[in-house]
Short mmCIF file of C-alpha atoms in Angstrom, two decimals:
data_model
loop_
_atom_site.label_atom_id
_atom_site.label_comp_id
_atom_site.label_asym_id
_atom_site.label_seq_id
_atom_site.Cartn_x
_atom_site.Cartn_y
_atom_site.Cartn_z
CA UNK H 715 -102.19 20.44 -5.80
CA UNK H 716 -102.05 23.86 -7.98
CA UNK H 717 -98.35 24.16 -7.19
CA UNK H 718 -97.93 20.52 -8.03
CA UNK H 719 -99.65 20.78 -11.07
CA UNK H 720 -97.90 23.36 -12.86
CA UNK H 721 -94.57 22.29 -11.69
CA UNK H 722 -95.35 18.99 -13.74
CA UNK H 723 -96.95 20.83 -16.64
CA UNK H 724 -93.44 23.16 -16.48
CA UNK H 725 -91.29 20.30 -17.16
CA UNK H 726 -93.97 18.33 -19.43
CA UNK H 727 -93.73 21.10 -21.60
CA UNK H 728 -90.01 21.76 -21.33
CA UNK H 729 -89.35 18.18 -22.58
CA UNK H 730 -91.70 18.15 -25.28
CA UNK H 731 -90.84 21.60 -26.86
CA UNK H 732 -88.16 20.42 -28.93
CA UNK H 733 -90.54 17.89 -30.55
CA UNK H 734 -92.66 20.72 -31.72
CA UNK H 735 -89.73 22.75 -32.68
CA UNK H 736 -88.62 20.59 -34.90
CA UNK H 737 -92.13 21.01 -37.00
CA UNK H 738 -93.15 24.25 -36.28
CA UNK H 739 -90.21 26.42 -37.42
CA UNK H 740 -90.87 29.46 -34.66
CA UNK H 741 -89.03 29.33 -31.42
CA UNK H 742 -91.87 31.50 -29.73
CA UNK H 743 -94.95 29.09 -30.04
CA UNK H 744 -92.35 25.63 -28.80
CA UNK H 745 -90.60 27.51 -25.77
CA UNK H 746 -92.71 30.28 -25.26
CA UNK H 747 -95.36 28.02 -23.05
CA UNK H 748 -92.49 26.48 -20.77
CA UNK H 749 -90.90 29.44 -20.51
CA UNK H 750 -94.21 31.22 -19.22
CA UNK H 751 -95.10 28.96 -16.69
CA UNK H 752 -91.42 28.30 -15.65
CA UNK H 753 -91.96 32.46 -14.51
CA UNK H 754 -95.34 30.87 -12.54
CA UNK H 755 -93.36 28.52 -11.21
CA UNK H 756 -90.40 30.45 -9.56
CA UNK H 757 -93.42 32.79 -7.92
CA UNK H 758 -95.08 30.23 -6.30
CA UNK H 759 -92.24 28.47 -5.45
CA UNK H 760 -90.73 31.51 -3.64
CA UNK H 761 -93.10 31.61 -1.09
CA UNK H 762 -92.83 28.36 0.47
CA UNK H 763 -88.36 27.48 -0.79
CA UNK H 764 -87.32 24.98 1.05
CA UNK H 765 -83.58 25.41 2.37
CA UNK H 766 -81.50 22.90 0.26
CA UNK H 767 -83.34 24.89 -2.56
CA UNK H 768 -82.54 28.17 -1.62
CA UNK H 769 -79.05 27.04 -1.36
CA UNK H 770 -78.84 25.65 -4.51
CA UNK H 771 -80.12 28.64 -6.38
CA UNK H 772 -77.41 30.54 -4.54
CA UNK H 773 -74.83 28.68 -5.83
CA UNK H 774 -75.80 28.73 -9.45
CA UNK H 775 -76.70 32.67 -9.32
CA UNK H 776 -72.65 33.78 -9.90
CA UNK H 777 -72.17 31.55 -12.71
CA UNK H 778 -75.68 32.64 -14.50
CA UNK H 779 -75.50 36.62 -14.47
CA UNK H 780 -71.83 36.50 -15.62
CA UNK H 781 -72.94 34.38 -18.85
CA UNK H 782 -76.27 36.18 -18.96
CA UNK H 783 -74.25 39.56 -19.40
CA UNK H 784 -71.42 37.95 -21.56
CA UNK H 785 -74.46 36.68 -23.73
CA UNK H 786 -76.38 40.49 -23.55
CA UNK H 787 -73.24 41.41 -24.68
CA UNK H 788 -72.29 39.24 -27.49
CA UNK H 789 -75.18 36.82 -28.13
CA UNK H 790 -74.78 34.05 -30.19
CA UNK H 791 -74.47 34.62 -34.42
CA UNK H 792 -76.03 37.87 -33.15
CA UNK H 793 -79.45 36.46 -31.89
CA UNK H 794 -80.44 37.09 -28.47
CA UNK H 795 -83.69 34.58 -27.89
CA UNK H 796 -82.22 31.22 -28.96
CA UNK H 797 -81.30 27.66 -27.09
CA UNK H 798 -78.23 29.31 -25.41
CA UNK H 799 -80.43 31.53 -23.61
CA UNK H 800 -83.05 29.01 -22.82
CA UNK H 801 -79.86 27.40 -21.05
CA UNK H 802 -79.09 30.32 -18.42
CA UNK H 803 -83.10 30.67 -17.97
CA UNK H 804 -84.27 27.13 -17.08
CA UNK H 805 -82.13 26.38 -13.95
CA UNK H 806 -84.25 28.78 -11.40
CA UNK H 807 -87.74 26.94 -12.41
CA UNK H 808 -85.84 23.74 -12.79
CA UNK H 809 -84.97 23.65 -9.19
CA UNK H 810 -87.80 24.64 -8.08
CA UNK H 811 -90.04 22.12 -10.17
CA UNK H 812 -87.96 19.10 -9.17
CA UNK H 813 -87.70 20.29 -5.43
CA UNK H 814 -91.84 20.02 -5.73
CA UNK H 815 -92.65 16.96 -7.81
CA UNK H 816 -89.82 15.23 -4.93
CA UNK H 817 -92.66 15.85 -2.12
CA UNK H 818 -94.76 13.51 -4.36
CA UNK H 819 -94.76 9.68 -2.92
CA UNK H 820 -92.25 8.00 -4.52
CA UNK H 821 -94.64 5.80 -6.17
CA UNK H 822 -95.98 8.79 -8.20
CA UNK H 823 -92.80 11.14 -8.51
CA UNK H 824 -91.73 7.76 -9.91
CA UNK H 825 -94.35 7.24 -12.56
CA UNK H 826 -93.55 11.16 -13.36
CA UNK H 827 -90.08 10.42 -14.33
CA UNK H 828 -90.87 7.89 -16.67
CA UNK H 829 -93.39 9.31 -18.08
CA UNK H 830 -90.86 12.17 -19.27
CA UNK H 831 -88.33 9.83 -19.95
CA UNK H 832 -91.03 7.69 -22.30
CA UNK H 833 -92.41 11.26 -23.94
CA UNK H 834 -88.81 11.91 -24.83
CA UNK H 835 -87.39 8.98 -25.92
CA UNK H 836 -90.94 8.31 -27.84
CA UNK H 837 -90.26 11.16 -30.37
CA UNK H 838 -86.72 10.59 -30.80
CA UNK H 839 -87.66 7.18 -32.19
CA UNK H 840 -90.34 8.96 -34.64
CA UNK H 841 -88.49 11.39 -35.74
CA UNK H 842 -85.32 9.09 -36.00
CA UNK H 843 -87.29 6.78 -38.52
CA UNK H 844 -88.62 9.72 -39.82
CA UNK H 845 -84.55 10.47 -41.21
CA UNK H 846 -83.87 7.16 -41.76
CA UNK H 847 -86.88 6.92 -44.28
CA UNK H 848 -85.54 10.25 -46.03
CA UNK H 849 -82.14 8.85 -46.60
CA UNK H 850 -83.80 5.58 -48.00
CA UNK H 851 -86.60 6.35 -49.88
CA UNK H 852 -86.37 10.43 -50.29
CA UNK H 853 -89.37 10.79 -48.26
CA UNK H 854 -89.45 11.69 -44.92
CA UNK H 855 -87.85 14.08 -41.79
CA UNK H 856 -85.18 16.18 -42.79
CA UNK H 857 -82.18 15.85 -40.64
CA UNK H 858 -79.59 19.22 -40.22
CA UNK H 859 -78.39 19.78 -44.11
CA UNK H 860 -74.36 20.24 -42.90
CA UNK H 861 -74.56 16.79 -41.99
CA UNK H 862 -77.25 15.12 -44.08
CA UNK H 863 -73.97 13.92 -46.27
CA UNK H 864 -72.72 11.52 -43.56
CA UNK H 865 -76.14 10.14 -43.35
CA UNK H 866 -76.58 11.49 -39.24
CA UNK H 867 -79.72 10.66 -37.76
CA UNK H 868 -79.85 13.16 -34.82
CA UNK H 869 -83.75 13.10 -34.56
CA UNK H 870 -84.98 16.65 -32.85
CA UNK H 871 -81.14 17.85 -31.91
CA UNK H 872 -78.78 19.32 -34.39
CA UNK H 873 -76.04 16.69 -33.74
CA UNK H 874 -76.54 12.97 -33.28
CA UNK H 875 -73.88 13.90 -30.37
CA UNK H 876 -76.32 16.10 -28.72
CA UNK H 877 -78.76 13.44 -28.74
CA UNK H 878 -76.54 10.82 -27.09
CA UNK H 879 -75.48 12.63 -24.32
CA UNK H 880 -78.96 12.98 -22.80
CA UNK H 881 -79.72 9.45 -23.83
CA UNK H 882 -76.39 8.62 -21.36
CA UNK H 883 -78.05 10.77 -18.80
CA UNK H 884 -81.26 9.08 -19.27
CA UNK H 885 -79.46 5.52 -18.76
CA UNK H 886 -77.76 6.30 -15.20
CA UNK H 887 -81.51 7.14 -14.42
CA UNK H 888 -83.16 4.10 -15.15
CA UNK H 889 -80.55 1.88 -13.95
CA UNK H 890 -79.97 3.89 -11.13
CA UNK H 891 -84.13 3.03 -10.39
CA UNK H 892 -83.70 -0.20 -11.85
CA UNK H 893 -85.31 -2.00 -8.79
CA UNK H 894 -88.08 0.48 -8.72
CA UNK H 895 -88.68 -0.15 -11.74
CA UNK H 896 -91.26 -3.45 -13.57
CA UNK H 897 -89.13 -5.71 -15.62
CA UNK H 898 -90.72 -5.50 -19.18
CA UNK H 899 -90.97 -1.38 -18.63
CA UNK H 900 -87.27 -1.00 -17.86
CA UNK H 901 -86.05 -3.46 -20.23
CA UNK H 902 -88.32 -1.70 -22.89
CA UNK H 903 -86.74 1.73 -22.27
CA UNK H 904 -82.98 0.56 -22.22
CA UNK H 905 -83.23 -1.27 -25.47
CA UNK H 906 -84.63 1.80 -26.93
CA UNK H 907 -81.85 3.60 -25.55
CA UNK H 908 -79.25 1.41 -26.81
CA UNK H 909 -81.00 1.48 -30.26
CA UNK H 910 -80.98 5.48 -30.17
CA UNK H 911 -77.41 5.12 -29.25
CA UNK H 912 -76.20 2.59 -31.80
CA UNK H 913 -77.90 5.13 -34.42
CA UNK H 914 -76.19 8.32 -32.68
CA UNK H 915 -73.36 6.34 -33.55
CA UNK H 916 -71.16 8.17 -30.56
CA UNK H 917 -68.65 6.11 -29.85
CA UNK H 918 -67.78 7.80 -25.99
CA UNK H 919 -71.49 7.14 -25.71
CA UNK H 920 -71.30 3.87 -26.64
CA UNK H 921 -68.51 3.39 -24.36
CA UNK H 922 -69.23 5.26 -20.85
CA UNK H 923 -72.88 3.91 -21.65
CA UNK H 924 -71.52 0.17 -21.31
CA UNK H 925 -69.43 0.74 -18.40
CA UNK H 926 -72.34 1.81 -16.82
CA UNK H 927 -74.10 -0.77 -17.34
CA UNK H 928 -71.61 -3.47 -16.29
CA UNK H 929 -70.55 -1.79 -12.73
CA UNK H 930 -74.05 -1.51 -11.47
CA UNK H 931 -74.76 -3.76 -8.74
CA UNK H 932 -71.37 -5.35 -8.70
CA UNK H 933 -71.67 -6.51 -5.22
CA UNK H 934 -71.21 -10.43 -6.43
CA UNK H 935 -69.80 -12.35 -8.97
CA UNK H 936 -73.58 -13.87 -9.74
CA UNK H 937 -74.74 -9.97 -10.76
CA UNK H 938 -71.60 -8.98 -12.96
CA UNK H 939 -72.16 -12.31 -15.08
CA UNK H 940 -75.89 -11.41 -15.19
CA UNK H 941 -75.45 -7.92 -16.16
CA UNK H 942 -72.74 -9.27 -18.61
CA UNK H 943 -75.24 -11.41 -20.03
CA UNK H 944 -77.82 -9.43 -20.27
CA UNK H 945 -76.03 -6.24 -22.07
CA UNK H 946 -74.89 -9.31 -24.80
CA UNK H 947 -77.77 -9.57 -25.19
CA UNK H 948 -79.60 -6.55 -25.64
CA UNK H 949 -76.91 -4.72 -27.60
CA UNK H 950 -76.98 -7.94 -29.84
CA UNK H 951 -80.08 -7.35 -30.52
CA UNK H 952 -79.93 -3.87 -31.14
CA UNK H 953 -77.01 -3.92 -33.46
CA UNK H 954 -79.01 -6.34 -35.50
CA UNK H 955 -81.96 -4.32 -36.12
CA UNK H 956 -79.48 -1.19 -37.36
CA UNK H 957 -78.14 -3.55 -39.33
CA UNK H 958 -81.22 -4.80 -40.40
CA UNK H 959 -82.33 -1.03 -40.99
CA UNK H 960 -79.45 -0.26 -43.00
CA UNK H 961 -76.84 1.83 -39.96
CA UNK H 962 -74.18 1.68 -42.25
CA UNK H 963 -72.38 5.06 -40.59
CA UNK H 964 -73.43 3.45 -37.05
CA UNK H 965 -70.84 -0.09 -37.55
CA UNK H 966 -68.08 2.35 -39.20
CA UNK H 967 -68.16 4.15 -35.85
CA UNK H 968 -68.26 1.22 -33.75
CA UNK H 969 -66.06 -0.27 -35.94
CA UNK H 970 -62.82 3.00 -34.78
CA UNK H 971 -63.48 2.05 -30.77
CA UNK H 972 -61.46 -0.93 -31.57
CA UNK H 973 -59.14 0.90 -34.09
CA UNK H 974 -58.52 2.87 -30.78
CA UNK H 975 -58.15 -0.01 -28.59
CA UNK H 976 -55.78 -1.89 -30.46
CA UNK H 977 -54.09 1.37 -32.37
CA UNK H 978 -54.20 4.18 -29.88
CA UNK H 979 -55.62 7.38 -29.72
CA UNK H 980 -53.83 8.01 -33.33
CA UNK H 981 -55.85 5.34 -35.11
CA UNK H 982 -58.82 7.86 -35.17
CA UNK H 983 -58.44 11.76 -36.23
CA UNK H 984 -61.65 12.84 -34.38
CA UNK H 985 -60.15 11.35 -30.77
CA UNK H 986 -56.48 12.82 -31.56
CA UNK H 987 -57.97 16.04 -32.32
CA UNK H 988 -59.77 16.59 -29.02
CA UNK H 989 -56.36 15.12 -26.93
CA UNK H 990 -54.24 17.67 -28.56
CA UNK H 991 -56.99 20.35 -27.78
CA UNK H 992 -57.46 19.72 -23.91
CA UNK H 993 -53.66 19.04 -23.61
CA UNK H 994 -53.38 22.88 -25.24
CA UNK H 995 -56.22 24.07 -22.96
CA UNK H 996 -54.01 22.85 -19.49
CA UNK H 997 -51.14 23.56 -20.80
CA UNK H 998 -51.95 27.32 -21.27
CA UNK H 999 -54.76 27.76 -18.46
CA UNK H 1000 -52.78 30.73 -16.92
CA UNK H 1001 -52.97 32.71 -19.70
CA UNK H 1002 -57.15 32.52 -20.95
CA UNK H 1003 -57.64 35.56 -18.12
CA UNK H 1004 -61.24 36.66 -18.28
CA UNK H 1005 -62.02 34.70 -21.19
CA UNK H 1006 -62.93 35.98 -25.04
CA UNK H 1007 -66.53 36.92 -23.73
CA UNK H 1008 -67.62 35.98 -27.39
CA UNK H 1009 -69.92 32.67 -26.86
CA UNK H 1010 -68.62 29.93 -29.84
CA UNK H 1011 -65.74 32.80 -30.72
CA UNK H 1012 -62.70 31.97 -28.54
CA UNK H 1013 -59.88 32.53 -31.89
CA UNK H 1014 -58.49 34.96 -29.59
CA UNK H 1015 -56.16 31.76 -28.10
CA UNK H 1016 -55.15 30.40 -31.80
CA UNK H 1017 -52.43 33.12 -32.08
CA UNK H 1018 -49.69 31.41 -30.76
CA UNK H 1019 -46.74 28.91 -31.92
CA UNK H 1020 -48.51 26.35 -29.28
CA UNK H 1021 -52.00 26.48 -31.04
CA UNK H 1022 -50.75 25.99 -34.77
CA UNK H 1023 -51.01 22.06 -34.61
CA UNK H 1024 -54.78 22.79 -32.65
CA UNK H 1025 -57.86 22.08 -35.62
CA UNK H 1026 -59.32 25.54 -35.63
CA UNK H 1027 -62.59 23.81 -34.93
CA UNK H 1028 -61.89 22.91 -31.80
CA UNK H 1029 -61.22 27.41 -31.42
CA UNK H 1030 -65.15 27.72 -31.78
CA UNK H 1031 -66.44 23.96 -30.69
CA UNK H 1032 -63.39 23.17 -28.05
CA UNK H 1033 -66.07 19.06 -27.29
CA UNK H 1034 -65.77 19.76 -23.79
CA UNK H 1035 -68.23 21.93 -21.53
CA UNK H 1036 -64.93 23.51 -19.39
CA UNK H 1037 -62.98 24.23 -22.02
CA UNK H 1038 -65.32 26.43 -23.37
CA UNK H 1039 -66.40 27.82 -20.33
CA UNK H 1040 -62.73 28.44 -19.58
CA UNK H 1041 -62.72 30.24 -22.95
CA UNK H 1042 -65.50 31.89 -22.91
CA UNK H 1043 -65.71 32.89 -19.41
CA UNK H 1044 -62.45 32.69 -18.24
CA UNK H 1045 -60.81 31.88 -14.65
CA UNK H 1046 -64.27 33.45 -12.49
CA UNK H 1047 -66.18 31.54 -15.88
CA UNK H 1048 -64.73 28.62 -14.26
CA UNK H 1049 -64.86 28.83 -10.57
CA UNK H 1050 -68.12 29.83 -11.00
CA UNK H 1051 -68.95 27.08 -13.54
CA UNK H 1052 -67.19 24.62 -10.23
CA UNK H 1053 -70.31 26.31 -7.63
CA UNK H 1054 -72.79 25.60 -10.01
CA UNK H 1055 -72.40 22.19 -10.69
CA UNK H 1056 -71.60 21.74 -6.52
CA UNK H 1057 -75.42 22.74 -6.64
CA UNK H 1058 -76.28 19.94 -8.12
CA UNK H 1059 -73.56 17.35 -7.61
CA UNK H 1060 -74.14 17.73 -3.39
CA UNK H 1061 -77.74 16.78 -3.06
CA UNK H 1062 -77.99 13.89 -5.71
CA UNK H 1063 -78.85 11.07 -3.69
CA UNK H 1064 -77.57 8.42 -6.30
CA UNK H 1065 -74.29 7.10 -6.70
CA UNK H 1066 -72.43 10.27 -6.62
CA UNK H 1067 -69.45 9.40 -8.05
CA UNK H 1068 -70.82 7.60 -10.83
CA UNK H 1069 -72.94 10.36 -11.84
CA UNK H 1070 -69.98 12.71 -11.71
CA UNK H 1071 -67.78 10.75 -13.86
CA UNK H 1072 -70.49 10.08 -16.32
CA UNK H 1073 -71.20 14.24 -16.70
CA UNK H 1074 -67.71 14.14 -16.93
CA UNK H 1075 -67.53 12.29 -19.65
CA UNK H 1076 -70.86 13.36 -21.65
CA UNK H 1077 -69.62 16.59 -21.74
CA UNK H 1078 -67.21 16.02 -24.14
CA UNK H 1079 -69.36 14.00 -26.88
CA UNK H 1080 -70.81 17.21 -27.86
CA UNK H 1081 -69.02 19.65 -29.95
CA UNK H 1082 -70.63 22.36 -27.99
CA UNK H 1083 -73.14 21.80 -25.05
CA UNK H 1084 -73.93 25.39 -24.18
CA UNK H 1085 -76.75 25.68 -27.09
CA UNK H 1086 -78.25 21.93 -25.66
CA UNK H 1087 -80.85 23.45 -22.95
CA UNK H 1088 -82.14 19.39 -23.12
CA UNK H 1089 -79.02 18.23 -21.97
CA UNK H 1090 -78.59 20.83 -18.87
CA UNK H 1091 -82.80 19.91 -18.02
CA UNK H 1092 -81.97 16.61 -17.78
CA UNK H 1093 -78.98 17.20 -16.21
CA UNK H 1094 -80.71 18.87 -13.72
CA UNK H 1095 -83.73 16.74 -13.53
CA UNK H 1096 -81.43 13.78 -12.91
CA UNK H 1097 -79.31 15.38 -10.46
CA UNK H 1098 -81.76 16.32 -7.91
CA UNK H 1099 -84.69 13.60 -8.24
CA UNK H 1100 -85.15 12.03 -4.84
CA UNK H 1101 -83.97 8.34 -5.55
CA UNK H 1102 -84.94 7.35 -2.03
CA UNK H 1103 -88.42 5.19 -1.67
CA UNK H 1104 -87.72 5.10 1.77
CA UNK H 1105 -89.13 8.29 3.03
CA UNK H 1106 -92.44 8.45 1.34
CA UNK H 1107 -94.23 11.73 1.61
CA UNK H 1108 -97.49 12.73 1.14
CA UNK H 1109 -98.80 14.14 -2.44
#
């Protein structure tokens, strides 16, 4: 029960440390306490890995001591304990953790996941209102100051994109355990969701998040018009109460998805941007070799006649997970990057393909995902959590 214990306490703790980052300004008293125990929890674990465990830490081993050496090397802005570490640290535990808390009855390893899911998506709302109340009344939770001029609410991340890719991550989750799950609780948790989403006010978010929601459990016509109904409904509501709350930046970016639809992919700078960017990235993949080694510095492939209609930005935040890998890391960045995520991707016992398509996709919201050691936790919690309530197990 030890084992168990700290194992849950690991990932309690994990969640929750960005909450108290955000108040307490030093890195060392939010992730030192996860990080501790996450050392606890890879020695116990060791003596008693389980196979499909063992296996998956093998696979994610190549890809983490080439970025842990890149990053020794050339840490980001110069810093070497910051979230991009945290990132190449919390996989090992991670594993670990999940592979115990899944020899919990389903019933319980159940409650577990919510209960994470809850504690996260609880302090996101408080610190969301929090910024809202700043921008309205001048009193309140400080949101990032490069963005406090477009009025972002990204509650604890440093991007409102940051926030809504875990929030997408979160969704496949719950409606993934939809039937495990009591009415009033899951409806309760996805209309949060969609309100934290509507105030992220990412559009590929919005959009992945409501396909989602429509294919799942399409095996009659009776379910599509029900889920149909039912996301009417709960986005109506949700749009209303930004409204309500004054999400004026929220409807302008809900407003471009149509601009898109019924323009094209020219209508809207952002989505043009990031187009001509990948197409660049493809287009010159035999040439990025072993990769600029400099973490959110990858100029080294803007020297070309190709690159001169690329944004710069997209040089230092390319919005998509192997892009930057590919020019950070290079072509073993990559085909390392590909065993890693086989780790993970191979033993999810959800709907695999939907849950590779959606990483996918929420991979690209971000400008840069590396620094988000959330977004990989969840990732990771998400990936391996034993959907099944057939096999029940004792715990």
């Amino acid at each position: 029960m030890l084992k168990i214990n700290i194992n849950k306490y690991f990932i309690f703790l994990l969640i929750l440390s960005p909450f108290v980052a955000y108040f307490i300004n030093y890195g060392i008293l939010a992730y030192g306490p996860f990080l501790i125990l996450g050392f606890f929890v890879v020695a116990s674990g060791l003596k008693n890995i389980r196979f499909k465990e063992l296996n998956e830490i093998i696979l994610i081993i190549p890809f983490t001591l080439l970025a842990l050496f890149s990053y020794f090397l050339n840490p980001y802005l110069g810093e070497f304990f910051n979230t991009h570490l945290i990132v190449l640290l919390i996989s090992f535990p991670l594993i670990i953790a999940v592979g115990r808390i899944n020899e919990l009855s389903f019933e319980n390893r159940l409650k577990y996941l919510i209960l994470i899911i809850k504690t996260f998506l609880a302090y996101q709302v408080f610190i969301c209102f929090g910024q809202f109340l700043k921008y309205k009344t001048g009193f309140g939770f400080d949101a990032p100051l490069e963005f406090q001029y477009l009025q972002m609410i990204p509650g604890s991340f440093a991007n409102s994109n940051d926030l809504s890719s875990v929030l997408v991550l979160i969704l496949y989750a719950i409606l993934t355990l939809e039937k495990n799950i009591e009415k009033k609780e899951f409806y309760s948790i996805l209309f949060v969701v969609l309100i934290l989403l509507v105030l992220s006010a990412s559009r590929l978010a919005l959009v992945i998040s409501l396909i989602i929601f429509c294919f799942r459990n399409i095996n009659s016509i009776k379910n599509i018009v029900i889920n149909l109904a039912n996301l009417i409904l709960i986005t109506s509501v949700s749009l209303f109460l930004v409204f309500l709350f004054g999400g004026g930046r929220s409807f302008e970016k809900i407003r471009t998805i149509f601009d898109i639809y019924n323009q094209g992919f020219s209508a809207d700078n952002s989505a043009s941007i990031r187009l001509d960017s990948y197409g660049f990235f493809l287009n010159n993949i035999d040439k990025i070799g072993m990769g600029s080694f400099k973490i959110n510095d990858y100029f080294i492939y803007s020297n070309s006649t190709e690159s001169a209609y690329i944004n710069d930005l997209m040089f230092q935040n390319p919005h998509s997970l192997f892009v930057e890998v590919g020019y950070w890391l290079g072509y073993w960045g990559l085909f390392f990057l590909f065993l890693y995520l086989c780790a993970f991707f191979k033993n999810h016992n959800g709907n695999k393909l939907i849950f590779m398509l959606t990483f996918l996709v929420v991979t690209t919201i971000s400008s840069s995902i590396l620094g988000s050691f959330l977004f990989f936790s969840f990732f990771i919690i998400v990936a391996l959590f034993d959907y099944s309530s057939k096999m029940e197990s004792s715990g």
